[in-house]
Each structure stands twice: as structure tokens, then as C-alpha cells.
């Protein structure tokens, strides 16, 4: 475990080095894994796809967002801009100078879109899973979601946690309890909906290749044609039989799609470059 102080917040970071035997044959570069909001953490990657990415030849960076997991939990400062700042500063602190491949799940994908718009030179490609850019409609949706969480965890926390434990297990209930504290004890529920948002022209200006993955039964599946229409270099995939929890329900499929995508948008491995001379 590594704690990196960005100057704004202390972030819990895990790095997995590319497996040396894959260095000359697999995809090349650094992949940064960005998790979702409230009940999520880097663990959702650590126990699913991250080890396979390292085994395939990628350097892997994953971290807990501010307020999540083992990262610092400041009382205020949770606008989307702060999460994008954290990612930008973290890459500086880690000495990552070359463009990275961003993989963002849910809110993590929204952070990825934010960095790609602000610092396009830092982003080689993106894979977003069940995600969308920050827009006016997104802000309204997040406001409703966060307000509902705040009310449910303030008015009847014990009842809500008991229901979650019964239907989803004790581990999920513990995550929900931590999420409730985050919403109740910080300004996150006010800050995120008040974030600066992107209009269609901003989204069109994101020039890196983007792969957008959605559960075919998810409420976000209708984002697929919109993303293809707005982003200049975008492909989409709908995963049948899945809703929002694509990453944890279909990790093998996500892993295969990400490795193929990164392989298509990274520099050739050293051995291939040597043969081409």
C-alpha cells in the first residue's frame, strides 16, 4: 500500500508492474483504473481485472478517490473538478510522463472524461464502463441520487442497512454504511451536482479513442448512440444480460475488451519495433 500526498489530499494508491515476460509481446503503456462513487473503491479492480492487465504487459495504477477507501476524507471539496485535479496531480507525483490509458467505471468514467477534456495530452485512450460525461442532465440525476442516499441514511439508517444486508449481504451493508457517512458528513452531495459540466461541443472536442461499455439492460445503455454521435473516435459495446454492475459481473469480458482496445491504441511492443527496422 502506498499513500501519495498530492498537496490537496492523501490518496491510497496501488501499482502493479507489467509482467516482464509480457513486455515484448503484450500491449505497452500505463493503464489507470478509476472506480465508481460511494460504495466503490480500487478493490473492485484489484480483485477483478487489474492483475490480468499487469500479466498482459501493462503498468497498472489504481487508487481510491478522495473520501473513499483508504484515501483521505476532507469535509469539503468534492466537485468533479477536485477529482480531476486529484488524477492530474497523482500522475505528476508518480512521475508518469507518457499518455495513459484511462479505464473508468461509472463515476470513474466521468472523471476520465474530465481529464481528457482538460489535459488531452495526458490521455492515450479511454475505456468507460457504465459511464457518461458530466452534463446538465447528469448533474440533475446525481443530485437526485445523492439526495435520496442522504435522506435514507439519515432518517432510517438501521432499517436501510438491515434491508441491504438481507438482500445483498453484510459486506455490501458495510460499504453502504461508509457511503452514508460520506454523504452525511461531507459536502459531497452538494458539490457533485454543482460541478461544472460539459456541453456537446466540449464532448466533441475529446479527441482520444473511446470505448464505451454498457450493460444491455442498464438505464445507461441509451448513452451508446449518443456517445458514437458526439465523440469523434468512439466505439460502443452492449453486454447482454447485465445492468450497472458490469465490471464485477462480467470481469472476463471487460478484461478482454480493454486489453484489445489498449493493444490497438498503444505503441508497438519492443520486439515488434525491432522487427520493423
JSON list of C-alpha atoms in Angstrom, two decimals, residues 27-269:
[
{"chain": "A", "resi": 27, "resn": "UNK", "atom": "CA", "xyz": [0.19, -4.07, -25.05]},
{"chain": "A", "resi": 28, "resn": "UNK", "atom": "CA", "xyz": [2.55, -1.33, -23.85]},
{"chain": "A", "resi": 29, "resn": "UNK", "atom": "CA", "xyz": [1.88, 1.58, -21.56]},
{"chain": "A", "resi": 30, "resn": "UNK", "atom": "CA", "xyz": [0.25, 2.61, -18.29]},
{"chain": "A", "resi": 31, "resn": "UNK", "atom": "CA", "xyz": [-3.40, 1.96, -17.54]},
{"chain": "A", "resi": 32, "resn": "UNK", "atom": "CA", "xyz": [-5.05, 3.99, -14.78]},
{"chain": "A", "resi": 33, "resn": "UNK", "atom": "CA", "xyz": [-8.15, 2.44, -13.20]},
{"chain": "A", "resi": 34, "resn": "UNK", "atom": "CA", "xyz": [-10.83, 4.78, -11.83]},
{"chain": "A", "resi": 35, "resn": "UNK", "atom": "CA", "xyz": [-13.58, 3.39, -9.62]},
{"chain": "A", "resi": 36, "resn": "UNK", "atom": "CA", "xyz": [-17.16, 4.49, -9.03]},
{"chain": "A", "resi": 37, "resn": "UNK", "atom": "CA", "xyz": [-18.87, 6.61, -6.38]},
{"chain": "A", "resi": 38, "resn": "UNK", "atom": "CA", "xyz": [-19.88, 5.97, -2.76]},
{"chain": "A", "resi": 39, "resn": "UNK", "atom": "CA", "xyz": [-19.70, 2.19, -2.23]},
{"chain": "A", "resi": 40, "resn": "UNK", "atom": "CA", "xyz": [-16.80, 1.58, -4.62]},
{"chain": "A", "resi": 41, "resn": "UNK", "atom": "CA", "xyz": [-13.02, 1.57, -4.20]},
{"chain": "A", "resi": 42, "resn": "UNK", "atom": "CA", "xyz": [-9.93, 0.33, -6.01]},
{"chain": "A", "resi": 43, "resn": "UNK", "atom": "CA", "xyz": [-10.77, -3.14, -4.68]},
{"chain": "A", "resi": 44, "resn": "UNK", "atom": "CA", "xyz": [-13.32, -3.55, -7.47]},
{"chain": "A", "resi": 45, "resn": "UNK", "atom": "CA", "xyz": [-10.39, -3.57, -9.91]},
{"chain": "A", "resi": 46, "resn": "UNK", "atom": "CA", "xyz": [-7.81, -5.26, -7.68]},
{"chain": "A", "resi": 47, "resn": "UNK", "atom": "CA", "xyz": [-9.95, -8.38, -7.37]},
{"chain": "A", "resi": 48, "resn": "UNK", "atom": "CA", "xyz": [-11.18, -8.47, -10.97]},
{"chain": "A", "resi": 49, "resn": "UNK", "atom": "CA", "xyz": [-9.17, -7.19, -13.93]},
{"chain": "A", "resi": 50, "resn": "UNK", "atom": "CA", "xyz": [-6.05, -5.43, -12.61]},
{"chain": "A", "resi": 51, "resn": "UNK", "atom": "CA", "xyz": [-3.79, -8.49, -12.18]},
{"chain": "A", "resi": 52, "resn": "UNK", "atom": "CA", "xyz": [-4.62, -9.65, -15.71]},
{"chain": "A", "resi": 53, "resn": "UNK", "atom": "CA", "xyz": [-3.67, -6.25, -17.12]},
{"chain": "A", "resi": 54, "resn": "UNK", "atom": "CA", "xyz": [-0.26, -6.44, -15.44]},
{"chain": "A", "resi": 55, "resn": "UNK", "atom": "CA", "xyz": [0.21, -10.02, -16.60]},
{"chain": "A", "resi": 56, "resn": "UNK", "atom": "CA", "xyz": [-0.51, -8.89, -20.16]},
{"chain": "A", "resi": 57, "resn": "UNK", "atom": "CA", "xyz": [2.28, -6.29, -20.06]},
{"chain": "A", "resi": 58, "resn": "UNK", "atom": "CA", "xyz": [0.68, -3.09, -18.77]},
{"chain": "A", "resi": 59, "resn": "UNK", "atom": "CA", "xyz": [1.81, -0.97, -15.84]},
{"chain": "A", "resi": 60, "resn": "UNK", "atom": "CA", "xyz": [-1.27, -0.59, -13.66]},
{"chain": "A", "resi": 61, "resn": "UNK", "atom": "CA", "xyz": [-2.15, 2.35, -11.41]},
{"chain": "A", "resi": 62, "resn": "UNK", "atom": "CA", "xyz": [-5.29, 2.29, -9.28]},
{"chain": "A", "resi": 63, "resn": "UNK", "atom": "CA", "xyz": [-6.28, 4.49, -6.36]},
{"chain": "A", "resi": 64, "resn": "UNK", "atom": "CA", "xyz": [-9.13, 5.31, -4.02]},
{"chain": "A", "resi": 65, "resn": "UNK", "atom": "CA", "xyz": [-10.87, 8.58, -4.84]},
{"chain": "A", "resi": 66, "resn": "UNK", "atom": "CA", "xyz": [-10.92, 11.23, -2.15]},
{"chain": "A", "resi": 67, "resn": "UNK", "atom": "CA", "xyz": [-13.41, 10.27, 0.55]},
{"chain": "A", "resi": 68, "resn": "UNK", "atom": "CA", "xyz": [-13.33, 6.61, -0.49]},
{"chain": "A", "resi": 69, "resn": "UNK", "atom": "CA", "xyz": [-11.50, 3.51, 0.69]},
{"chain": "A", "resi": 70, "resn": "UNK", "atom": "CA", "xyz": [-8.24, 4.36, 2.47]},
{"chain": "A", "resi": 71, "resn": "UNK", "atom": "CA", "xyz": [-7.82, 7.80, 0.93]},
{"chain": "A", "resi": 72, "resn": "UNK", "atom": "CA", "xyz": [-8.29, 11.00, 2.91]},
{"chain": "A", "resi": 73, "resn": "UNK", "atom": "CA", "xyz": [-11.81, 12.21, 3.62]},
{"chain": "A", "resi": 74, "resn": "UNK", "atom": "CA", "xyz": [-11.79, 16.03, 3.76]},
{"chain": "A", "resi": 75, "resn": "UNK", "atom": "CA", "xyz": [-15.02, 17.63, 4.98]},
{"chain": "A", "resi": 76, "resn": "UNK", "atom": "CA", "xyz": [-15.45, 19.65, 1.77]},
{"chain": "A", "resi": 77, "resn": "UNK", "atom": "CA", "xyz": [-14.12, 19.88, -1.78]},
{"chain": "A", "resi": 78, "resn": "UNK", "atom": "CA", "xyz": [-15.96, 17.16, -3.75]},
{"chain": "A", "resi": 79, "resn": "UNK", "atom": "CA", "xyz": [-16.80, 18.85, -7.02]},
{"chain": "A", "resi": 80, "resn": "UNK", "atom": "CA", "xyz": [-15.88, 16.86, -10.11]},
{"chain": "A", "resi": 81, "resn": "UNK", "atom": "CA", "xyz": [-13.08, 19.35, -10.72]},
{"chain": "A", "resi": 82, "resn": "UNK", "atom": "CA", "xyz": [-11.42, 18.19, -7.48]},
{"chain": "A", "resi": 83, "resn": "UNK", "atom": "CA", "xyz": [-11.48, 14.55, -8.59]},
{"chain": "A", "resi": 84, "resn": "UNK", "atom": "CA", "xyz": [-9.94, 15.52, -11.93]},
{"chain": "A", "resi": 85, "resn": "UNK", "atom": "CA", "xyz": [-7.31, 17.57, -10.06]},
{"chain": "A", "resi": 86, "resn": "UNK", "atom": "CA", "xyz": [-6.51, 14.50, -7.95]},
{"chain": "A", "resi": 87, "resn": "UNK", "atom": "CA", "xyz": [-5.91, 12.36, -11.03]},
{"chain": "A", "resi": 88, "resn": "UNK", "atom": "CA", "xyz": [-3.79, 15.01, -12.74]},
{"chain": "A", "resi": 89, "resn": "UNK", "atom": "CA", "xyz": [-1.67, 15.64, -9.64]},
{"chain": "A", "resi": 90, "resn": "UNK", "atom": "CA", "xyz": [-1.33, 11.94, -8.89]},
{"chain": "A", "resi": 91, "resn": "UNK", "atom": "CA", "xyz": [0.19, 11.28, -12.32]},
{"chain": "A", "resi": 92, "resn": "UNK", "atom": "CA", "xyz": [2.68, 14.09, -11.60]},
{"chain": "A", "resi": 93, "resn": "UNK", "atom": "CA", "xyz": [3.57, 12.69, -8.16]},
{"chain": "A", "resi": 94, "resn": "UNK", "atom": "CA", "xyz": [4.05, 9.20, -9.62]},
{"chain": "A", "resi": 95, "resn": "UNK", "atom": "CA", "xyz": [6.27, 10.54, -12.40]},
{"chain": "A", "resi": 96, "resn": "UNK", "atom": "CA", "xyz": [4.02, 9.26, -15.18]},
{"chain": "A", "resi": 97, "resn": "UNK", "atom": "CA", "xyz": [5.00, 11.44, -18.14]},
{"chain": "A", "resi": 98, "resn": "UNK", "atom": "CA", "xyz": [3.69, 9.49, -21.13]},
{"chain": "A", "resi": 99, "resn": "UNK", "atom": "CA", "xyz": [-0.01, 9.46, -22.11]},
{"chain": "A", "resi": 100, "resn": "UNK", "atom": "CA", "xyz": [-2.03, 6.89, -20.16]},
{"chain": "A", "resi": 101, "resn": "UNK", "atom": "CA", "xyz": [-4.97, 4.65, -20.92]},
{"chain": "A", "resi": 102, "resn": "UNK", "atom": "CA", "xyz": [-7.86, 5.50, -18.58]},
{"chain": "A", "resi": 103, "resn": "UNK", "atom": "CA", "xyz": [-10.38, 2.85, -17.55]},
{"chain": "A", "resi": 104, "resn": "UNK", "atom": "CA", "xyz": [-13.27, 4.38, -15.64]},
{"chain": "A", "resi": 105, "resn": "UNK", "atom": "CA", "xyz": [-16.20, 2.57, -14.04]},
{"chain": "A", "resi": 106, "resn": "UNK", "atom": "CA", "xyz": [-19.37, 4.63, -13.53]},
{"chain": "A", "resi": 107, "resn": "UNK", "atom": "CA", "xyz": [-18.29, 7.92, -11.85]},
{"chain": "A", "resi": 108, "resn": "UNK", "atom": "CA", "xyz": [-14.68, 6.98, -12.60]},
{"chain": "A", "resi": 109, "resn": "UNK", "atom": "CA", "xyz": [-15.51, 7.28, -16.28]},
{"chain": "A", "resi": 110, "resn": "UNK", "atom": "CA", "xyz": [-16.90, 10.77, -15.69]},
{"chain": "A", "resi": 111, "resn": "UNK", "atom": "CA", "xyz": [-13.57, 11.70, -14.08]},
{"chain": "A", "resi": 112, "resn": "UNK", "atom": "CA", "xyz": [-11.77, 10.23, -17.10]},
{"chain": "A", "resi": 113, "resn": "UNK", "atom": "CA", "xyz": [-13.84, 12.38, -19.47]},
{"chain": "A", "resi": 114, "resn": "UNK", "atom": "CA", "xyz": [-12.92, 15.40, -17.34]},
{"chain": "A", "resi": 115, "resn": "UNK", "atom": "CA", "xyz": [-9.18, 14.77, -17.64]},
{"chain": "A", "resi": 116, "resn": "UNK", "atom": "CA", "xyz": [-9.42, 14.05, -21.36]},
{"chain": "A", "resi": 117, "resn": "UNK", "atom": "CA", "xyz": [-11.15, 17.40, -21.90]},
{"chain": "A", "resi": 118, "resn": "UNK", "atom": "CA", "xyz": [-8.78, 19.35, -19.67]},
{"chain": "A", "resi": 119, "resn": "UNK", "atom": "CA", "xyz": [-5.48, 17.64, -20.42]},
{"chain": "A", "resi": 120, "resn": "UNK", "atom": "CA", "xyz": [-5.78, 15.80, -23.75]},
{"chain": "A", "resi": 121, "resn": "UNK", "atom": "CA", "xyz": [-2.02, 15.33, -23.97]},
{"chain": "A", "resi": 122, "resn": "UNK", "atom": "CA", "xyz": [-2.14, 13.06, -20.92]},
{"chain": "A", "resi": 123, "resn": "UNK", "atom": "CA", "xyz": [-4.67, 10.58, -22.33]},
{"chain": "A", "resi": 124, "resn": "UNK", "atom": "CA", "xyz": [-3.82, 7.95, -24.97]},
{"chain": "A", "resi": 125, "resn": "UNK", "atom": "CA", "xyz": [-7.24, 6.29, -24.88]},
{"chain": "A", "resi": 126, "resn": "UNK", "atom": "CA", "xyz": [-10.21, 5.65, -22.64]},
{"chain": "A", "resi": 127, "resn": "UNK", "atom": "CA", "xyz": [-12.48, 2.78, -21.76]},
{"chain": "A", "resi": 128, "resn": "UNK", "atom": "CA", "xyz": [-15.58, 3.85, -19.83]},
{"chain": "A", "resi": 129, "resn": "UNK", "atom": "CA", "xyz": [-17.82, 1.24, -18.24]},
{"chain": "A", "resi": 130, "resn": "UNK", "atom": "CA", "xyz": [-21.42, 2.22, -17.49]},
{"chain": "A", "resi": 131, "resn": "UNK", "atom": "CA", "xyz": [-20.48, 5.87, -17.57]},
{"chain": "A", "resi": 132, "resn": "UNK", "atom": "CA", "xyz": [-21.13, 9.22, -19.20]},
{"chain": "A", "resi": 133, "resn": "UNK", "atom": "CA", "xyz": [-19.57, 12.69, -19.30]},
{"chain": "A", "resi": 134, "resn": "UNK", "atom": "CA", "xyz": [-20.68, 15.34, -16.83]},
{"chain": "A", "resi": 135, "resn": "UNK", "atom": "CA", "xyz": [-23.59, 17.18, -18.49]},
{"chain": "A", "resi": 136, "resn": "UNK", "atom": "CA", "xyz": [-26.51, 19.21, -17.18]},
{"chain": "A", "resi": 137, "resn": "UNK", "atom": "CA", "xyz": [-28.70, 16.09, -17.28]},
{"chain": "A", "resi": 138, "resn": "UNK", "atom": "CA", "xyz": [-26.02, 14.12, -15.42]},
{"chain": "A", "resi": 139, "resn": "UNK", "atom": "CA", "xyz": [-25.90, 16.77, -12.68]},
{"chain": "A", "resi": 140, "resn": "UNK", "atom": "CA", "xyz": [-29.68, 16.58, -12.18]},
{"chain": "A", "resi": 141, "resn": "UNK", "atom": "CA", "xyz": [-29.53, 12.78, -11.98]},
{"chain": "A", "resi": 142, "resn": "UNK", "atom": "CA", "xyz": [-26.66, 12.82, -9.47]},
{"chain": "A", "resi": 143, "resn": "UNK", "atom": "CA", "xyz": [-28.45, 15.40, -7.33]},
{"chain": "A", "resi": 144, "resn": "UNK", "atom": "CA", "xyz": [-31.47, 13.12, -7.05]},
{"chain": "A", "resi": 145, "resn": "UNK", "atom": "CA", "xyz": [-29.39, 10.03, -6.33]},
{"chain": "A", "resi": 146, "resn": "UNK", "atom": "CA", "xyz": [-27.26, 11.68, -3.66]},
{"chain": "A", "resi": 147, "resn": "UNK", "atom": "CA", "xyz": [-30.24, 13.35, -2.00]},
{"chain": "A", "resi": 148, "resn": "UNK", "atom": "CA", "xyz": [-32.02, 10.01, -1.81]},
{"chain": "A", "resi": 149, "resn": "UNK", "atom": "CA", "xyz": [-28.98, 8.37, -0.22]},
{"chain": "A", "resi": 150, "resn": "UNK", "atom": "CA", "xyz": [-28.65, 11.21, 2.28]},
{"chain": "A", "resi": 151, "resn": "UNK", "atom": "CA", "xyz": [-32.31, 11.03, 3.28]},
{"chain": "A", "resi": 152, "resn": "UNK", "atom": "CA", "xyz": [-32.44, 7.25, 3.55]},
{"chain": "A", "resi": 153, "resn": "UNK", "atom": "CA", "xyz": [-29.26, 7.06, 5.60]},
{"chain": "A", "resi": 154, "resn": "UNK", "atom": "CA", "xyz": [-30.32, 9.93, 7.86]},
{"chain": "A", "resi": 155, "resn": "UNK", "atom": "CA", "xyz": [-33.97, 9.05, 8.52]},
{"chain": "A", "resi": 156, "resn": "UNK", "atom": "CA", "xyz": [-33.79, 5.27, 8.83]},
{"chain": "A", "resi": 157, "resn": "UNK", "atom": "CA", "xyz": [-30.16, 4.18, 8.60]},
{"chain": "A", "resi": 158, "resn": "UNK", "atom": "CA", "xyz": [-30.63, 0.99, 10.64]},
{"chain": "A", "resi": 159, "resn": "UNK", "atom": "CA", "xyz": [-33.61, -0.12, 8.56]},
{"chain": "A", "resi": 160, "resn": "UNK", "atom": "CA", "xyz": [-31.89, 0.67, 5.28]},
{"chain": "A", "resi": 161, "resn": "UNK", "atom": "CA", "xyz": [-28.74, -1.21, 6.29]},
{"chain": "A", "resi": 162, "resn": "UNK", "atom": "CA", "xyz": [-30.77, -4.20, 7.51]},
{"chain": "A", "resi": 163, "resn": "UNK", "atom": "CA", "xyz": [-32.56, -4.37, 4.14]},
{"chain": "A", "resi": 164, "resn": "UNK", "atom": "CA", "xyz": [-29.24, -4.16, 2.27]},
{"chain": "A", "resi": 165, "resn": "UNK", "atom": "CA", "xyz": [-27.69, -6.87, 4.45]},
{"chain": "A", "resi": 166, "resn": "UNK", "atom": "CA", "xyz": [-30.67, -9.18, 3.87]},
{"chain": "A", "resi": 167, "resn": "UNK", "atom": "CA", "xyz": [-30.79, -8.71, 0.11]},
{"chain": "A", "resi": 168, "resn": "UNK", "atom": "CA", "xyz": [-27.13, -8.06, -0.75]},
{"chain": "A", "resi": 169, "resn": "UNK", "atom": "CA", "xyz": [-25.05, -9.35, 2.14]},
{"chain": "A", "resi": 170, "resn": "UNK", "atom": "CA", "xyz": [-23.16, -7.95, 5.10]},
{"chain": "A", "resi": 171, "resn": "UNK", "atom": "CA", "xyz": [-20.19, -6.70, 3.06]},
{"chain": "A", "resi": 172, "resn": "UNK", "atom": "CA", "xyz": [-22.42, -4.53, 0.89]},
{"chain": "A", "resi": 173, "resn": "UNK", "atom": "CA", "xyz": [-24.18, -3.24, 4.00]},
{"chain": "A", "resi": 174, "resn": "UNK", "atom": "CA", "xyz": [-20.83, -2.17, 5.48]},
{"chain": "A", "resi": 175, "resn": "UNK", "atom": "CA", "xyz": [-19.96, -0.36, 2.26]},
{"chain": "A", "resi": 176, "resn": "UNK", "atom": "CA", "xyz": [-23.36, 1.34, 2.33]},
{"chain": "A", "resi": 177, "resn": "UNK", "atom": "CA", "xyz": [-22.80, 2.48, 5.90]},
{"chain": "A", "resi": 178, "resn": "UNK", "atom": "CA", "xyz": [-19.48, 4.07, 4.93]},
{"chain": "A", "resi": 179, "resn": "UNK", "atom": "CA", "xyz": [-21.15, 5.69, 1.90]},
{"chain": "A", "resi": 180, "resn": "UNK", "atom": "CA", "xyz": [-23.86, 7.08, 4.15]},
{"chain": "A", "resi": 181, "resn": "UNK", "atom": "CA", "xyz": [-21.26, 8.71, 6.38]},
{"chain": "A", "resi": 182, "resn": "UNK", "atom": "CA", "xyz": [-19.54, 10.18, 3.34]},
{"chain": "A", "resi": 183, "resn": "UNK", "atom": "CA", "xyz": [-22.77, 11.76, 2.10]},
{"chain": "A", "resi": 184, "resn": "UNK", "atom": "CA", "xyz": [-23.87, 12.88, 5.55]},
{"chain": "A", "resi": 185, "resn": "UNK", "atom": "CA", "xyz": [-20.57, 14.19, 6.96]},
{"chain": "A", "resi": 186, "resn": "UNK", "atom": "CA", "xyz": [-19.09, 15.94, 3.90]},
{"chain": "A", "resi": 187, "resn": "UNK", "atom": "CA", "xyz": [-20.25, 18.38, 1.23]},
{"chain": "A", "resi": 188, "resn": "UNK", "atom": "CA", "xyz": [-20.13, 15.69, -1.49]},
{"chain": "A", "resi": 189, "resn": "UNK", "atom": "CA", "xyz": [-23.91, 15.61, -2.03]},
{"chain": "A", "resi": 190, "resn": "UNK", "atom": "CA", "xyz": [-23.94, 19.36, -2.69]},
{"chain": "A", "resi": 191, "resn": "UNK", "atom": "CA", "xyz": [-20.62, 19.64, -4.52]},
{"chain": "A", "resi": 192, "resn": "UNK", "atom": "CA", "xyz": [-21.00, 17.00, -7.23]},
{"chain": "A", "resi": 193, "resn": "UNK", "atom": "CA", "xyz": [-24.32, 18.27, -8.66]},
{"chain": "A", "resi": 194, "resn": "UNK", "atom": "CA", "xyz": [-22.86, 21.81, -8.63]},
{"chain": "A", "resi": 195, "resn": "UNK", "atom": "CA", "xyz": [-19.83, 20.77, -10.72]},
{"chain": "A", "resi": 196, "resn": "UNK", "atom": "CA", "xyz": [-19.00, 22.47, -13.99]},
{"chain": "A", "resi": 197, "resn": "UNK", "atom": "CA", "xyz": [-20.48, 20.41, -16.83]},
{"chain": "A", "resi": 198, "resn": "UNK", "atom": "CA", "xyz": [-19.67, 19.80, -20.49]},
{"chain": "A", "resi": 199, "resn": "UNK", "atom": "CA", "xyz": [-21.84, 20.81, -23.40]},
{"chain": "A", "resi": 200, "resn": "UNK", "atom": "CA", "xyz": [-21.98, 18.94, -26.70]},
{"chain": "A", "resi": 201, "resn": "UNK", "atom": "CA", "xyz": [-19.15, 20.99, -28.18]},
{"chain": "A", "resi": 202, "resn": "UNK", "atom": "CA", "xyz": [-16.93, 20.13, -25.20]},
{"chain": "A", "resi": 203, "resn": "UNK", "atom": "CA", "xyz": [-17.65, 16.45, -25.68]},
{"chain": "A", "resi": 204, "resn": "UNK", "atom": "CA", "xyz": [-16.94, 16.64, -29.40]},
{"chain": "A", "resi": 205, "resn": "UNK", "atom": "CA", "xyz": [-13.55, 18.17, -28.55]},
{"chain": "A", "resi": 206, "resn": "UNK", "atom": "CA", "xyz": [-12.43, 14.96, -26.76]},
{"chain": "A", "resi": 207, "resn": "UNK", "atom": "CA", "xyz": [-10.21, 13.56, -29.48]},
{"chain": "A", "resi": 208, "resn": "UNK", "atom": "CA", "xyz": [-8.74, 10.41, -27.92]},
{"chain": "A", "resi": 209, "resn": "UNK", "atom": "CA", "xyz": [-10.16, 6.98, -28.84]},
{"chain": "A", "resi": 210, "resn": "UNK", "atom": "CA", "xyz": [-13.02, 6.00, -26.50]},
{"chain": "A", "resi": 211, "resn": "UNK", "atom": "CA", "xyz": [-14.56, 2.57, -25.94]},
{"chain": "A", "resi": 212, "resn": "UNK", "atom": "CA", "xyz": [-17.86, 2.78, -24.05]},
{"chain": "A", "resi": 213, "resn": "UNK", "atom": "CA", "xyz": [-19.22, -0.41, -22.44]},
{"chain": "A", "resi": 214, "resn": "UNK", "atom": "CA", "xyz": [-22.78, -0.69, -21.15]},
{"chain": "A", "resi": 215, "resn": "UNK", "atom": "CA", "xyz": [-24.97, -3.40, -19.74]},
{"chain": "A", "resi": 216, "resn": "UNK", "atom": "CA", "xyz": [-27.65, -4.03, -22.35]},
{"chain": "A", "resi": 217, "resn": "UNK", "atom": "CA", "xyz": [-30.31, -3.92, -19.60]},
{"chain": "A", "resi": 218, "resn": "UNK", "atom": "CA", "xyz": [-28.88, -0.80, -17.95]},
{"chain": "A", "resi": 219, "resn": "UNK", "atom": "CA", "xyz": [-30.55, 2.61, -17.81]},
{"chain": "A", "resi": 220, "resn": "UNK", "atom": "CA", "xyz": [-27.35, 3.96, -19.35]},
{"chain": "A", "resi": 221, "resn": "UNK", "atom": "CA", "xyz": [-27.50, 1.78, -22.45]},
{"chain": "A", "resi": 222, "resn": "UNK", "atom": "CA", "xyz": [-29.19, 4.59, -24.38]},
{"chain": "A", "resi": 223, "resn": "UNK", "atom": "CA", "xyz": [-25.97, 6.59, -23.98]},
{"chain": "A", "resi": 224, "resn": "UNK", "atom": "CA", "xyz": [-24.30, 4.37, -26.59]},
{"chain": "A", "resi": 225, "resn": "UNK", "atom": "CA", "xyz": [-25.67, 6.07, -29.75]},
{"chain": "A", "resi": 226, "resn": "UNK", "atom": "CA", "xyz": [-25.16, 9.49, -28.19]},
{"chain": "A", "resi": 227, "resn": "UNK", "atom": "CA", "xyz": [-21.50, 8.74, -27.46]},
{"chain": "A", "resi": 228, "resn": "UNK", "atom": "CA", "xyz": [-20.94, 7.49, -31.01]},
{"chain": "A", "resi": 229, "resn": "UNK", "atom": "CA", "xyz": [-22.60, 10.61, -32.41]},
{"chain": "A", "resi": 230, "resn": "UNK", "atom": "CA", "xyz": [-20.66, 13.11, -30.30]},
{"chain": "A", "resi": 231, "resn": "UNK", "atom": "CA", "xyz": [-17.20, 11.61, -29.82]},
{"chain": "A", "resi": 232, "resn": "UNK", "atom": "CA", "xyz": [-15.03, 11.65, -32.95]},
{"chain": "A", "resi": 233, "resn": "UNK", "atom": "CA", "xyz": [-13.36, 8.30, -32.22]},
{"chain": "A", "resi": 234, "resn": "UNK", "atom": "CA", "xyz": [-15.79, 6.16, -30.24]},
{"chain": "A", "resi": 235, "resn": "UNK", "atom": "CA", "xyz": [-16.87, 2.54, -30.29]},
{"chain": "A", "resi": 236, "resn": "UNK", "atom": "CA", "xyz": [-19.56, 1.08, -28.05]},
{"chain": "A", "resi": 237, "resn": "UNK", "atom": "CA", "xyz": [-20.41, -2.41, -26.81]},
{"chain": "A", "resi": 238, "resn": "UNK", "atom": "CA", "xyz": [-23.59, -3.56, -25.09]},
{"chain": "A", "resi": 239, "resn": "UNK", "atom": "CA", "xyz": [-23.17, -6.58, -22.81]},
{"chain": "A", "resi": 240, "resn": "UNK", "atom": "CA", "xyz": [-26.36, -8.70, -22.88]},
{"chain": "A", "resi": 241, "resn": "UNK", "atom": "CA", "xyz": [-27.93, -9.72, -19.57]},
{"chain": "A", "resi": 242, "resn": "UNK", "atom": "CA", "xyz": [-26.21, -7.07, -17.48]},
{"chain": "A", "resi": 243, "resn": "UNK", "atom": "CA", "xyz": [-27.22, -3.84, -15.80]},
{"chain": "A", "resi": 244, "resn": "UNK", "atom": "CA", "xyz": [-24.94, -1.37, -13.99]},
{"chain": "A", "resi": 245, "resn": "UNK", "atom": "CA", "xyz": [-22.59, -3.84, -12.28]},
{"chain": "A", "resi": 246, "resn": "UNK", "atom": "CA", "xyz": [-20.85, -4.90, -15.48]},
{"chain": "A", "resi": 247, "resn": "UNK", "atom": "CA", "xyz": [-17.33, -4.75, -14.05]},
{"chain": "A", "resi": 248, "resn": "UNK", "atom": "CA", "xyz": [-17.97, -7.21, -11.22]},
{"chain": "A", "resi": 249, "resn": "UNK", "atom": "CA", "xyz": [-20.50, -9.37, -13.07]},
{"chain": "A", "resi": 250, "resn": "UNK", "atom": "CA", "xyz": [-18.57, -9.79, -16.32]},
{"chain": "A", "resi": 251, "resn": "UNK", "atom": "CA", "xyz": [-14.88, -9.18, -15.49]},
{"chain": "A", "resi": 252, "resn": "UNK", "atom": "CA", "xyz": [-13.57, -11.65, -18.08]},
{"chain": "A", "resi": 253, "resn": "UNK", "atom": "CA", "xyz": [-15.44, -9.89, -20.88]},
{"chain": "A", "resi": 254, "resn": "UNK", "atom": "CA", "xyz": [-14.38, -6.45, -19.65]},
{"chain": "A", "resi": 255, "resn": "UNK", "atom": "CA", "xyz": [-10.77, -7.61, -19.37]},
{"chain": "A", "resi": 256, "resn": "UNK", "atom": "CA", "xyz": [-10.72, -8.96, -22.91]},
{"chain": "A", "resi": 257, "resn": "UNK", "atom": "CA", "xyz": [-12.29, -5.82, -24.36]},
{"chain": "A", "resi": 258, "resn": "UNK", "atom": "CA", "xyz": [-9.93, -3.49, -22.50]},
{"chain": "A", "resi": 259, "resn": "UNK", "atom": "CA", "xyz": [-6.80, -5.45, -23.46]},
{"chain": "A", "resi": 260, "resn": "UNK", "atom": "CA", "xyz": [-7.84, -5.50, -27.10]},
{"chain": "A", "resi": 261, "resn": "UNK", "atom": "CA", "xyz": [-8.59, -1.78, -27.03]},
{"chain": "A", "resi": 262, "resn": "UNK", "atom": "CA", "xyz": [-5.36, -0.77, -25.31]},
{"chain": "A", "resi": 263, "resn": "UNK", "atom": "CA", "xyz": [-3.39, -3.06, -27.60]},
{"chain": "A", "resi": 264, "resn": "UNK", "atom": "CA", "xyz": [-4.89, -1.28, -30.62]},
{"chain": "A", "resi": 265, "resn": "UNK", "atom": "CA", "xyz": [-4.07, 2.15, -29.21]},
{"chain": "A", "resi": 266, "resn": "UNK", "atom": "CA", "xyz": [-0.60, 1.71, -27.70]},
{"chain": "A", "resi": 267, "resn": "UNK", "atom": "CA", "xyz": [2.84, 1.85, -29.24]},
{"chain": "A", "resi": 268, "resn": "UNK", "atom": "CA", "xyz": [4.09, -1.49, -30.62]},
{"chain": "A", "resi": 269, "resn": "UNK", "atom": "CA", "xyz": [5.97, -3.75, -28.19]}
]
